[in-house]
Amino acid sequence: MSEPKTVRVRDVMNDRYIRASDLETVQDTFLRLRAANARCIIVNRHDEHDEYGIVVLSDITRKVIARDRSAERINVYEIMSKPVVSVGPNMNIRHTVRLFERFGIAVAPVIEDGEVLGIVSNTDIVLQGLYLETLNRS
């Protein structure tokens, strides 16, 4: 009997994100996010020495809507998290879950050689990762 194949981040990651400048307004970025049916915003780096940022829907909920702030007057940099906790595409999804738990996050960009390849979330890991592990054991 062979060893079950390890499910890696690259096996479950998705492309449901958009890229944005930190100077864009939350409103403009949110409209693009919605049009693309995406789930998070990866904030671009200024140069190769800078780090990526991230905005997830709960950031907009907590930092804009709950505080009764105007999305058309707030820039992305005001609500983003930076630097991001990222994962590599070859990371075992079980290690990814532990990393998410340790940092209290639910989504992270998948970065290789300084470039964003996609994003991975707890939802992806449960719906796709657990499924793939089940298939590998059959």
Short mmCIF file of N, CA, C and O in Angstrom, two decimals:
data_model
loop_
_atom_site.label_atom_id
_atom_site.label_comp_id
_atom_site.label_asym_id
_atom_site.label_seq_id
_atom_site.Cartn_x
_atom_site.Cartn_y
_atom_site.Cartn_z
N MET A 1 0.85 -1.17 0.00
CA MET A 1 0.00 0.00 0.00
C MET A 1 0.90 1.24 0.00
O MET A 1 1.84 1.33 0.78
N SER A 2 0.61 2.19 -0.86
CA SER A 2 1.45 3.38 -0.98
C SER A 2 1.01 4.46 0.00
O SER A 2 -0.11 4.47 0.49
N GLU A 3 1.97 5.35 0.28
CA GLU A 3 1.69 6.49 1.14
C GLU A 3 0.67 7.42 0.49
O GLU A 3 0.74 7.65 -0.72
N PRO A 4 -0.27 7.98 1.27
CA PRO A 4 -1.20 8.94 0.68
C PRO A 4 -0.45 10.20 0.24
O PRO A 4 0.52 10.61 0.88
N LYS A 5 -0.87 10.77 -0.86
CA LYS A 5 -0.25 11.98 -1.39
C LYS A 5 -0.55 13.16 -0.46
O LYS A 5 -1.68 13.34 -0.03
N THR A 6 0.48 13.94 -0.17
CA THR A 6 0.30 15.14 0.65
C THR A 6 -0.43 16.19 -0.16
O THR A 6 -0.07 16.47 -1.30
N VAL A 7 -1.46 16.78 0.43
CA VAL A 7 -2.19 17.85 -0.24
C VAL A 7 -1.47 19.16 0.08
O VAL A 7 -1.24 19.50 1.23
N ARG A 8 -1.09 19.86 -0.96
CA ARG A 8 -0.32 21.10 -0.85
C ARG A 8 -1.23 22.30 -1.12
O ARG A 8 -2.31 22.18 -1.71
N VAL A 9 -0.75 23.47 -0.72
CA VAL A 9 -1.50 24.70 -0.94
C VAL A 9 -1.83 24.87 -2.43
O VAL A 9 -2.94 25.26 -2.78
N ARG A 10 -0.89 24.58 -3.30
CA ARG A 10 -1.14 24.75 -4.75
C ARG A 10 -2.32 23.92 -5.24
O ARG A 10 -2.94 24.25 -6.22
N ASP A 11 -2.64 22.84 -4.52
CA ASP A 11 -3.75 21.97 -4.90
C ASP A 11 -5.11 22.59 -4.57
O ASP A 11 -6.12 22.17 -5.13
N VAL A 12 -5.15 23.54 -3.64
CA VAL A 12 -6.43 24.08 -3.18
C VAL A 12 -6.56 25.60 -3.34
O VAL A 12 -7.63 26.14 -3.13
N MET A 13 -5.47 26.28 -3.72
CA MET A 13 -5.53 27.74 -3.82
C MET A 13 -6.47 28.17 -4.94
O MET A 13 -6.83 27.38 -5.80
N ASN A 14 -6.88 29.44 -4.89
CA ASN A 14 -7.81 29.96 -5.90
C ASN A 14 -7.34 31.33 -6.38
O ASN A 14 -6.37 31.88 -5.87
N ASP A 15 -8.06 31.87 -7.34
CA ASP A 15 -7.71 33.19 -7.88
C ASP A 15 -8.81 34.21 -7.66
O ASP A 15 -8.96 35.15 -8.41
N ARG A 16 -9.57 34.04 -6.56
CA ARG A 16 -10.68 34.95 -6.26
C ARG A 16 -10.18 36.17 -5.46
O ARG A 16 -10.59 36.38 -4.33
N TYR A 17 -9.30 36.92 -6.06
CA TYR A 17 -8.78 38.13 -5.45
C TYR A 17 -8.56 39.17 -6.54
O TYR A 17 -8.52 38.83 -7.72
N ILE A 18 -8.46 40.42 -6.13
CA ILE A 18 -8.07 41.47 -7.06
C ILE A 18 -6.83 42.14 -6.49
O ILE A 18 -6.52 42.01 -5.30
N ARG A 19 -6.13 42.86 -7.34
CA ARG A 19 -4.97 43.64 -6.91
C ARG A 19 -5.38 45.10 -6.86
O ARG A 19 -6.20 45.56 -7.66
N ALA A 20 -4.81 45.86 -5.93
CA ALA A 20 -5.16 47.27 -5.79
C ALA A 20 -3.97 48.06 -5.29
O ALA A 20 -3.07 47.52 -4.65
N SER A 21 -4.01 49.33 -5.56
CA SER A 21 -3.05 50.28 -5.01
C SER A 21 -3.53 50.68 -3.62
O SER A 21 -4.74 50.75 -3.38
N ASP A 22 -2.61 50.98 -2.73
CA ASP A 22 -3.01 51.39 -1.39
C ASP A 22 -3.68 52.76 -1.38
O ASP A 22 -4.34 53.13 -0.42
N LEU A 23 -3.55 53.51 -2.47
CA LEU A 23 -4.16 54.84 -2.55
C LEU A 23 -5.57 54.84 -3.13
O LEU A 23 -6.26 55.85 -3.11
N GLU A 24 -6.03 53.69 -3.64
CA GLU A 24 -7.40 53.59 -4.14
C GLU A 24 -8.37 53.74 -2.99
O GLU A 24 -8.06 53.37 -1.85
N THR A 25 -9.56 54.24 -3.29
CA THR A 25 -10.57 54.31 -2.23
C THR A 25 -11.16 52.93 -2.00
O THR A 25 -11.17 52.08 -2.88
N VAL A 26 -11.66 52.74 -0.80
CA VAL A 26 -12.31 51.48 -0.46
C VAL A 26 -13.52 51.27 -1.37
O VAL A 26 -13.76 50.16 -1.84
N GLN A 27 -14.25 52.32 -1.65
CA GLN A 27 -15.43 52.19 -2.51
C GLN A 27 -15.05 51.70 -3.90
O GLN A 27 -15.65 50.75 -4.41
N ASP A 28 -14.08 52.34 -4.54
CA ASP A 28 -13.67 51.93 -5.89
C ASP A 28 -13.16 50.49 -5.90
O ASP A 28 -13.49 49.71 -6.79
N THR A 29 -12.37 50.16 -4.91
CA THR A 29 -11.81 48.82 -4.83
C THR A 29 -12.90 47.79 -4.58
O THR A 29 -12.93 46.73 -5.19
N PHE A 30 -13.84 48.13 -3.69
CA PHE A 30 -14.94 47.21 -3.40
C PHE A 30 -15.79 46.95 -4.65
O PHE A 30 -16.20 45.82 -4.90
N LEU A 31 -16.04 47.98 -5.43
CA LEU A 31 -16.83 47.80 -6.66
C LEU A 31 -16.13 46.85 -7.62
O LEU A 31 -16.77 45.99 -8.24
N ARG A 32 -14.82 46.97 -7.73
CA ARG A 32 -14.05 46.04 -8.59
C ARG A 32 -14.06 44.63 -8.00
O ARG A 32 -14.19 43.64 -8.73
N LEU A 33 -13.96 44.55 -6.69
CA LEU A 33 -13.99 43.26 -6.00
C LEU A 33 -15.30 42.54 -6.28
O LEU A 33 -15.32 41.37 -6.64
N ARG A 34 -16.38 43.28 -6.16
CA ARG A 34 -17.71 42.70 -6.39
C ARG A 34 -17.90 42.27 -7.85
O ARG A 34 -18.42 41.19 -8.12
N ALA A 35 -17.47 43.12 -8.77
CA ALA A 35 -17.60 42.80 -10.20
C ALA A 35 -16.81 41.54 -10.57
O ALA A 35 -17.23 40.77 -11.44
N ALA A 36 -15.70 41.32 -9.89
CA ALA A 36 -14.86 40.16 -10.17
C ALA A 36 -15.29 38.93 -9.36
O ALA A 36 -14.69 37.86 -9.49
N ASN A 37 -16.30 39.09 -8.50
CA ASN A 37 -16.76 38.02 -7.62
C ASN A 37 -15.58 37.48 -6.79
O ASN A 37 -15.44 36.28 -6.60
N ALA A 38 -14.74 38.41 -6.34
CA ALA A 38 -13.56 38.06 -5.56
C ALA A 38 -13.86 38.12 -4.07
O ALA A 38 -14.92 38.61 -3.67
N ARG A 39 -12.93 37.65 -3.27
CA ARG A 39 -13.14 37.59 -1.83
C ARG A 39 -12.13 38.41 -1.03
O ARG A 39 -12.31 38.59 0.17
N CYS A 40 -11.06 38.86 -1.67
CA CYS A 40 -10.10 39.69 -0.94
C CYS A 40 -9.31 40.54 -1.90
O CYS A 40 -9.33 40.33 -3.11
N ILE A 41 -8.63 41.52 -1.32
CA ILE A 41 -7.83 42.48 -2.08
C ILE A 41 -6.38 42.30 -1.68
O ILE A 41 -6.05 42.36 -0.49
N ILE A 42 -5.53 42.06 -2.65
CA ILE A 42 -4.09 42.04 -2.40
C ILE A 42 -3.58 43.43 -2.78
O ILE A 42 -3.78 43.89 -3.90
N VAL A 43 -2.96 44.10 -1.82
CA VAL A 43 -2.48 45.46 -2.04
C VAL A 43 -1.05 45.38 -2.56
O VAL A 43 -0.19 44.73 -1.95
N ASN A 44 -0.84 46.02 -3.70
CA ASN A 44 0.44 45.96 -4.39
C ASN A 44 1.58 46.54 -3.57
O ASN A 44 1.39 47.44 -2.76
N ARG A 45 2.77 46.04 -3.82
CA ARG A 45 3.99 46.58 -3.22
C ARG A 45 4.40 47.82 -4.01
O ARG A 45 4.10 47.95 -5.19
N HIS A 46 5.08 48.74 -3.34
CA HIS A 46 5.59 49.93 -4.01
C HIS A 46 6.84 49.61 -4.82
O HIS A 46 7.09 50.22 -5.87
N ASP A 47 7.65 48.68 -4.33
CA ASP A 47 8.86 48.25 -5.02
C ASP A 47 9.26 46.88 -4.48
O ASP A 47 8.57 46.33 -3.62
N GLU A 48 10.37 46.34 -4.95
CA GLU A 48 10.76 44.99 -4.54
C GLU A 48 11.17 44.88 -3.07
O GLU A 48 11.28 43.79 -2.52
N HIS A 49 11.38 46.02 -2.41
CA HIS A 49 11.75 46.02 -1.00
C HIS A 49 10.53 46.20 -0.09
O HIS A 49 10.66 46.13 1.13
N ASP A 50 9.38 46.47 -0.68
CA ASP A 50 8.15 46.66 0.08
C ASP A 50 7.47 45.30 0.27
O ASP A 50 7.88 44.29 -0.31
N GLU A 51 6.43 45.28 1.07
CA GLU A 51 5.66 44.05 1.32
C GLU A 51 4.24 44.22 0.80
O GLU A 51 3.75 45.34 0.66
N TYR A 52 3.59 43.10 0.51
CA TYR A 52 2.19 43.12 0.10
C TYR A 52 1.31 43.42 1.31
O TYR A 52 1.67 43.15 2.45
N GLY A 53 0.13 43.97 1.02
CA GLY A 53 -0.91 44.15 2.02
C GLY A 53 -2.11 43.32 1.63
O GLY A 53 -2.18 42.78 0.53
N ILE A 54 -3.08 43.24 2.53
CA ILE A 54 -4.29 42.49 2.25
C ILE A 54 -5.48 43.16 2.92
O ILE A 54 -5.35 43.75 4.00
N VAL A 55 -6.62 43.11 2.24
CA VAL A 55 -7.89 43.55 2.80
C VAL A 55 -8.88 42.43 2.54
O VAL A 55 -9.04 41.99 1.40
N VAL A 56 -9.52 41.96 3.61
CA VAL A 56 -10.58 40.95 3.46
C VAL A 56 -11.91 41.61 3.78
O VAL A 56 -11.96 42.72 4.32
N LEU A 57 -12.98 40.96 3.45
CA LEU A 57 -14.31 41.55 3.63
C LEU A 57 -14.56 41.95 5.08
O LEU A 57 -15.19 42.98 5.34
N SER A 58 -14.07 41.19 6.02
CA SER A 58 -14.29 41.54 7.43
C SER A 58 -13.57 42.84 7.80
O SER A 58 -14.01 43.55 8.71
N ASP A 59 -12.48 43.18 7.11
CA ASP A 59 -11.82 44.48 7.35
C ASP A 59 -12.76 45.62 6.96
O ASP A 59 -12.85 46.61 7.67
N ILE A 60 -13.43 45.47 5.83
CA ILE A 60 -14.37 46.50 5.38
C ILE A 60 -15.54 46.59 6.36
O ILE A 60 -15.97 47.69 6.74
N THR A 61 -16.02 45.45 6.82
CA THR A 61 -17.12 45.43 7.78
C THR A 61 -16.74 46.13 9.08
O THR A 61 -17.45 47.01 9.56
N ARG A 62 -15.60 45.73 9.66
CA ARG A 62 -15.19 46.25 10.97
C ARG A 62 -14.65 47.67 10.93
O ARG A 62 -14.91 48.46 11.83
N LYS A 63 -13.87 47.99 9.89
CA LYS A 63 -13.15 49.27 9.88
C LYS A 63 -13.86 50.38 9.11
O LYS A 63 -13.47 51.53 9.20
N VAL A 64 -14.88 50.02 8.34
CA VAL A 64 -15.62 51.03 7.58
C VAL A 64 -17.08 51.05 8.01
O VAL A 64 -17.55 52.03 8.58
N ILE A 65 -17.80 49.97 7.76
CA ILE A 65 -19.24 49.94 8.02
C ILE A 65 -19.55 50.08 9.51
O ILE A 65 -20.37 50.93 9.89
N ALA A 66 -18.90 49.30 10.36
CA ALA A 66 -19.19 49.35 11.79
C ALA A 66 -18.85 50.69 12.41
O ALA A 66 -19.48 51.11 13.38
N ARG A 67 -17.89 51.38 11.84
CA ARG A 67 -17.49 52.69 12.38
C ARG A 67 -18.20 53.84 11.67
O ARG A 67 -17.85 55.00 11.87
N ASP A 68 -19.14 53.50 10.80
CA ASP A 68 -19.93 54.48 10.06
C ASP A 68 -19.04 55.48 9.31
O ASP A 68 -19.27 56.68 9.31
N ARG A 69 -18.01 54.94 8.66
CA ARG A 69 -17.09 55.75 7.87
C ARG A 69 -17.50 55.69 6.40
O ARG A 69 -18.12 54.73 5.95
N SER A 70 -17.13 56.67 5.65
CA SER A 70 -17.49 56.75 4.24
C SER A 70 -16.46 56.02 3.38
O SER A 70 -15.29 56.42 3.32
N ALA A 71 -16.89 54.97 2.71
CA ALA A 71 -15.99 54.17 1.88
C ALA A 71 -15.39 54.99 0.74
O ALA A 71 -14.32 54.66 0.24
N GLU A 72 -16.08 56.04 0.33
CA GLU A 72 -15.55 56.87 -0.76
C GLU A 72 -14.47 57.83 -0.28
O GLU A 72 -13.78 58.44 -1.09
N ARG A 73 -14.29 57.96 1.03
CA ARG A 73 -13.28 58.87 1.58
C ARG A 73 -12.11 58.15 2.24
O ARG A 73 -11.18 58.79 2.71
N ILE A 74 -12.18 56.85 2.30
CA ILE A 74 -11.13 56.08 2.96
C ILE A 74 -10.28 55.38 1.90
O ILE A 74 -10.81 54.78 0.98
N ASN A 75 -8.98 55.47 2.07
CA ASN A 75 -8.07 54.77 1.17
C ASN A 75 -7.80 53.37 1.70
O ASN A 75 -7.85 53.13 2.90
N VAL A 76 -7.46 52.49 0.79
CA VAL A 76 -7.19 51.10 1.14
C VAL A 76 -6.11 51.00 2.22
O VAL A 76 -6.21 50.19 3.13
N TYR A 77 -5.09 51.84 2.16
CA TYR A 77 -4.00 51.74 3.13
C TYR A 77 -4.48 51.95 4.57
O TYR A 77 -3.85 51.47 5.52
N GLU A 78 -5.62 52.61 4.75
CA GLU A 78 -6.13 52.86 6.09
C GLU A 78 -6.74 51.63 6.75
O GLU A 78 -6.89 51.59 7.98
N ILE A 79 -7.11 50.65 5.96
CA ILE A 79 -7.76 49.47 6.53
C ILE A 79 -7.02 48.17 6.24
O ILE A 79 -7.41 47.11 6.73
N MET A 80 -5.95 48.22 5.47
CA MET A 80 -5.25 46.99 5.09
C MET A 80 -4.38 46.47 6.24
O MET A 80 -4.03 47.20 7.16
N SER A 81 -4.06 45.20 6.15
CA SER A 81 -3.07 44.59 7.03
C SER A 81 -1.79 44.47 6.21
O SER A 81 -1.82 43.99 5.07
N LYS A 82 -0.68 44.91 6.79
CA LYS A 82 0.58 44.87 6.07
C LYS A 82 1.70 44.81 7.10
O LYS A 82 1.66 45.58 8.05
N PRO A 83 2.63 43.93 6.95
CA PRO A 83 2.81 42.94 5.90
C PRO A 83 1.85 41.77 6.09
O PRO A 83 1.34 41.54 7.19
N VAL A 84 1.62 41.03 5.02
CA VAL A 84 0.72 39.89 5.08
C VAL A 84 1.46 38.66 5.60
O VAL A 84 2.68 38.55 5.48
N VAL A 85 0.69 37.77 6.18
CA VAL A 85 1.18 36.43 6.47
C VAL A 85 0.90 35.65 5.19
O VAL A 85 -0.25 35.55 4.76
N SER A 86 1.95 35.17 4.56
CA SER A 86 1.77 34.45 3.30
C SER A 86 2.23 33.01 3.44
O SER A 86 2.89 32.65 4.41
N VAL A 87 1.85 32.22 2.46
CA VAL A 87 2.26 30.81 2.43
C VAL A 87 2.85 30.50 1.06
O VAL A 87 2.56 31.18 0.07
N GLY A 88 3.67 29.48 1.03
CA GLY A 88 4.24 29.02 -0.23
C GLY A 88 3.35 27.97 -0.87
O GLY A 88 2.57 27.30 -0.18
N PRO A 89 3.44 27.81 -2.17
CA PRO A 89 2.56 26.87 -2.87
C PRO A 89 2.81 25.41 -2.51
O PRO A 89 1.92 24.57 -2.68
N ASN A 90 3.97 25.08 -1.99
CA ASN A 90 4.28 23.69 -1.67
C ASN A 90 4.03 23.33 -0.21
O ASN A 90 4.29 22.21 0.21
N MET A 91 3.51 24.28 0.57
CA MET A 91 3.24 24.02 1.98
C MET A 91 2.10 23.01 2.12
O MET A 91 1.10 23.07 1.42
N ASN A 92 2.28 22.08 3.03
CA ASN A 92 1.25 21.11 3.37
C ASN A 92 0.05 21.87 3.95
O ASN A 92 0.23 22.76 4.78
N ILE A 93 -1.16 21.52 3.53
CA ILE A 93 -2.33 22.27 4.02
C ILE A 93 -2.51 22.13 5.53
O ILE A 93 -3.06 23.02 6.16
N ARG A 94 -2.03 21.05 6.11
CA ARG A 94 -2.12 20.90 7.57
C ARG A 94 -1.25 21.95 8.28
O ARG A 94 -1.63 22.48 9.31
N HIS A 95 -0.10 22.26 7.71
CA HIS A 95 0.75 23.30 8.28
C HIS A 95 0.12 24.68 8.07
O HIS A 95 0.24 25.57 8.92
N THR A 96 -0.55 24.83 6.94
CA THR A 96 -1.23 26.09 6.66
C THR A 96 -2.31 26.35 7.70
O THR A 96 -2.44 27.47 8.21
N VAL A 97 -3.06 25.34 8.04
CA VAL A 97 -4.12 25.48 9.05
C VAL A 97 -3.51 25.89 10.39
O VAL A 97 -4.04 26.76 11.09
N ARG A 98 -2.40 25.30 10.75
CA ARG A 98 -1.74 25.65 12.02
C ARG A 98 -1.25 27.10 11.99
O ARG A 98 -1.36 27.81 12.99
N LEU A 99 -0.73 27.53 10.86
CA LEU A 99 -0.29 28.92 10.72
C LEU A 99 -1.47 29.87 10.84
O LEU A 99 -1.40 30.88 11.54
N PHE A 100 -2.58 29.55 10.17
CA PHE A 100 -3.79 30.37 10.26
C PHE A 100 -4.26 30.48 11.71
O PHE A 100 -4.61 31.56 12.17
N GLU A 101 -4.26 29.36 12.41
CA GLU A 101 -4.69 29.35 13.80
C GLU A 101 -3.77 30.22 14.66
O GLU A 101 -4.23 31.01 15.47
N ARG A 102 -2.48 30.09 14.46
CA ARG A 102 -1.52 30.84 15.27
C ARG A 102 -1.69 32.34 15.10
O ARG A 102 -1.57 33.10 16.06
N PHE A 103 -1.96 32.79 13.88
CA PHE A 103 -2.05 34.22 13.61
C PHE A 103 -3.49 34.73 13.57
O PHE A 103 -3.71 35.92 13.32
N GLY A 104 -4.46 33.87 13.78
CA GLY A 104 -5.86 34.30 13.80
C GLY A 104 -6.35 34.83 12.47
O GLY A 104 -7.09 35.80 12.41
N ILE A 105 -5.93 34.18 11.38
CA ILE A 105 -6.35 34.60 10.04
C ILE A 105 -7.12 33.48 9.36
O ILE A 105 -7.08 32.33 9.81
N ALA A 106 -7.80 33.82 8.29
CA ALA A 106 -8.59 32.83 7.56
C ALA A 106 -8.23 32.77 6.09
O ALA A 106 -8.71 31.91 5.36
N VAL A 107 -7.38 33.68 5.64
CA VAL A 107 -6.98 33.74 4.23
C VAL A 107 -5.57 34.29 4.14
O VAL A 107 -5.17 35.12 4.97
N ALA A 108 -4.82 33.80 3.15
CA ALA A 108 -3.45 34.30 2.95
C ALA A 108 -3.10 34.21 1.47
O ALA A 108 -3.56 33.30 0.76
N PRO A 109 -2.28 35.15 1.01
CA PRO A 109 -1.80 35.02 -0.36
C PRO A 109 -0.77 33.90 -0.47
O PRO A 109 -0.06 33.61 0.50
N VAL A 110 -0.75 33.29 -1.62
CA VAL A 110 0.23 32.26 -1.92
C VAL A 110 1.31 32.96 -2.74
O VAL A 110 1.04 33.47 -3.84
N ILE A 111 2.51 33.02 -2.18
CA ILE A 111 3.59 33.79 -2.81
C ILE A 111 4.78 32.89 -3.07
O ILE A 111 5.20 32.11 -2.21
N GLU A 112 5.32 33.02 -4.29
CA GLU A 112 6.53 32.29 -4.66
C GLU A 112 7.43 33.24 -5.43
O GLU A 112 6.98 33.92 -6.35
N ASP A 113 8.68 33.31 -5.03
CA ASP A 113 9.66 34.19 -5.66
C ASP A 113 9.17 35.64 -5.72
O ASP A 113 9.35 36.33 -6.72
N GLY A 114 8.50 36.09 -4.66
CA GLY A 114 8.04 37.47 -4.57
C GLY A 114 6.80 37.80 -5.37
O GLY A 114 6.38 38.95 -5.40
N GLU A 115 6.18 36.82 -6.00
CA GLU A 115 4.98 37.04 -6.81
C GLU A 115 3.78 36.30 -6.24
O GLU A 115 3.90 35.16 -5.80
N VAL A 116 2.63 36.96 -6.28
CA VAL A 116 1.39 36.34 -5.81
C VAL A 116 0.88 35.38 -6.88
O VAL A 116 0.67 35.76 -8.03
N LEU A 117 0.69 34.12 -6.47
CA LEU A 117 0.17 33.09 -7.38
C LEU A 117 -1.33 32.90 -7.21
O LEU A 117 -2.01 32.42 -8.11
N GLY A 118 -1.84 33.22 -6.03
CA GLY A 118 -3.25 33.03 -5.72
C GLY A 118 -3.47 33.30 -4.25
O GLY A 118 -2.61 33.87 -3.58
N ILE A 119 -4.61 32.86 -3.75
CA ILE A 119 -4.89 32.95 -2.32
C ILE A 119 -5.40 31.59 -1.85
O ILE A 119 -5.88 30.78 -2.63
N VAL A 120 -5.29 31.38 -0.56
CA VAL A 120 -5.82 30.16 0.04
C VAL A 120 -6.56 30.57 1.31
O VAL A 120 -6.14 31.49 2.01
N SER A 121 -7.68 29.91 1.56
CA SER A 121 -8.50 30.24 2.72
C SER A 121 -8.86 28.96 3.46
O SER A 121 -8.72 27.85 2.94
N ASN A 122 -9.36 29.14 4.68
CA ASN A 122 -9.86 27.99 5.43
C ASN A 122 -10.93 27.26 4.64
O ASN A 122 -10.99 26.04 4.64
N THR A 123 -11.78 28.01 3.95
CA THR A 123 -12.84 27.40 3.14
C THR A 123 -12.25 26.50 2.07
O THR A 123 -12.71 25.37 1.86
N ASP A 124 -11.21 26.99 1.36
CA ASP A 124 -10.56 26.17 0.33
C ASP A 124 -9.98 24.89 0.93
O ASP A 124 -10.10 23.81 0.35
N ILE A 125 -9.36 25.03 2.08
CA ILE A 125 -8.72 23.88 2.72
C ILE A 125 -9.76 22.84 3.13
O ILE A 125 -9.56 21.65 2.91
N VAL A 126 -10.88 23.29 3.66
CA VAL A 126 -11.91 22.34 4.08
C VAL A 126 -12.60 21.73 2.86
O VAL A 126 -12.69 20.51 2.74
N LEU A 127 -13.09 22.56 1.96
CA LEU A 127 -13.89 22.05 0.85
C LEU A 127 -13.08 21.27 -0.18
O LEU A 127 -13.57 20.29 -0.73
N GLN A 128 -11.87 21.72 -0.45
CA GLN A 128 -11.07 21.04 -1.46
C GLN A 128 -10.00 20.14 -0.86
O GLN A 128 -9.79 19.03 -1.32
N GLY A 129 -9.32 20.63 0.16
CA GLY A 129 -8.23 19.87 0.76
C GLY A 129 -8.69 18.59 1.41
O GLY A 129 -8.12 17.53 1.21
N LEU A 130 -9.74 18.68 2.20
CA LEU A 130 -10.27 17.49 2.86
C LEU A 130 -10.79 16.50 1.83
O LEU A 130 -10.59 15.29 1.96
N TYR A 131 -11.41 17.01 0.78
CA TYR A 131 -11.90 16.15 -0.31
C TYR A 131 -10.73 15.41 -0.97
O TYR A 131 -10.80 14.21 -1.19
N LEU A 132 -9.66 16.15 -1.29
CA LEU A 132 -8.50 15.53 -1.93
C LEU A 132 -7.85 14.50 -1.02
O LEU A 132 -7.43 13.43 -1.48
N GLU A 133 -7.77 14.79 0.26
CA GLU A 133 -7.21 13.82 1.19
C GLU A 133 -8.06 12.55 1.24
O GLU A 133 -7.55 11.45 1.30
N THR A 134 -9.37 12.73 1.19
CA THR A 134 -10.29 11.59 1.20
C THR A 134 -10.08 10.73 -0.04
O THR A 134 -10.02 9.50 0.04
N LEU A 135 -9.92 11.39 -1.20
CA LEU A 135 -9.67 10.64 -2.43
C LEU A 135 -8.35 9.89 -2.38
O LEU A 135 -8.26 8.77 -2.85
N ASN A 136 -7.33 10.53 -1.81
CA ASN A 136 -6.01 9.90 -1.73
C ASN A 136 -6.00 8.67 -0.83
O ASN A 136 -5.17 7.80 -0.99
N ARG A 137 -6.91 8.62 0.12
CA ARG A 137 -6.96 7.48 1.03
C ARG A 137 -7.81 6.33 0.52
O ARG A 137 -7.80 5.26 1.07
N SER A 138 -8.59 6.59 -0.53
CA SER A 138 -9.47 5.56 -1.08
C SER A 138 -8.71 4.58 -1.94
O SER A 138 -7.78 4.83 -2.56
#
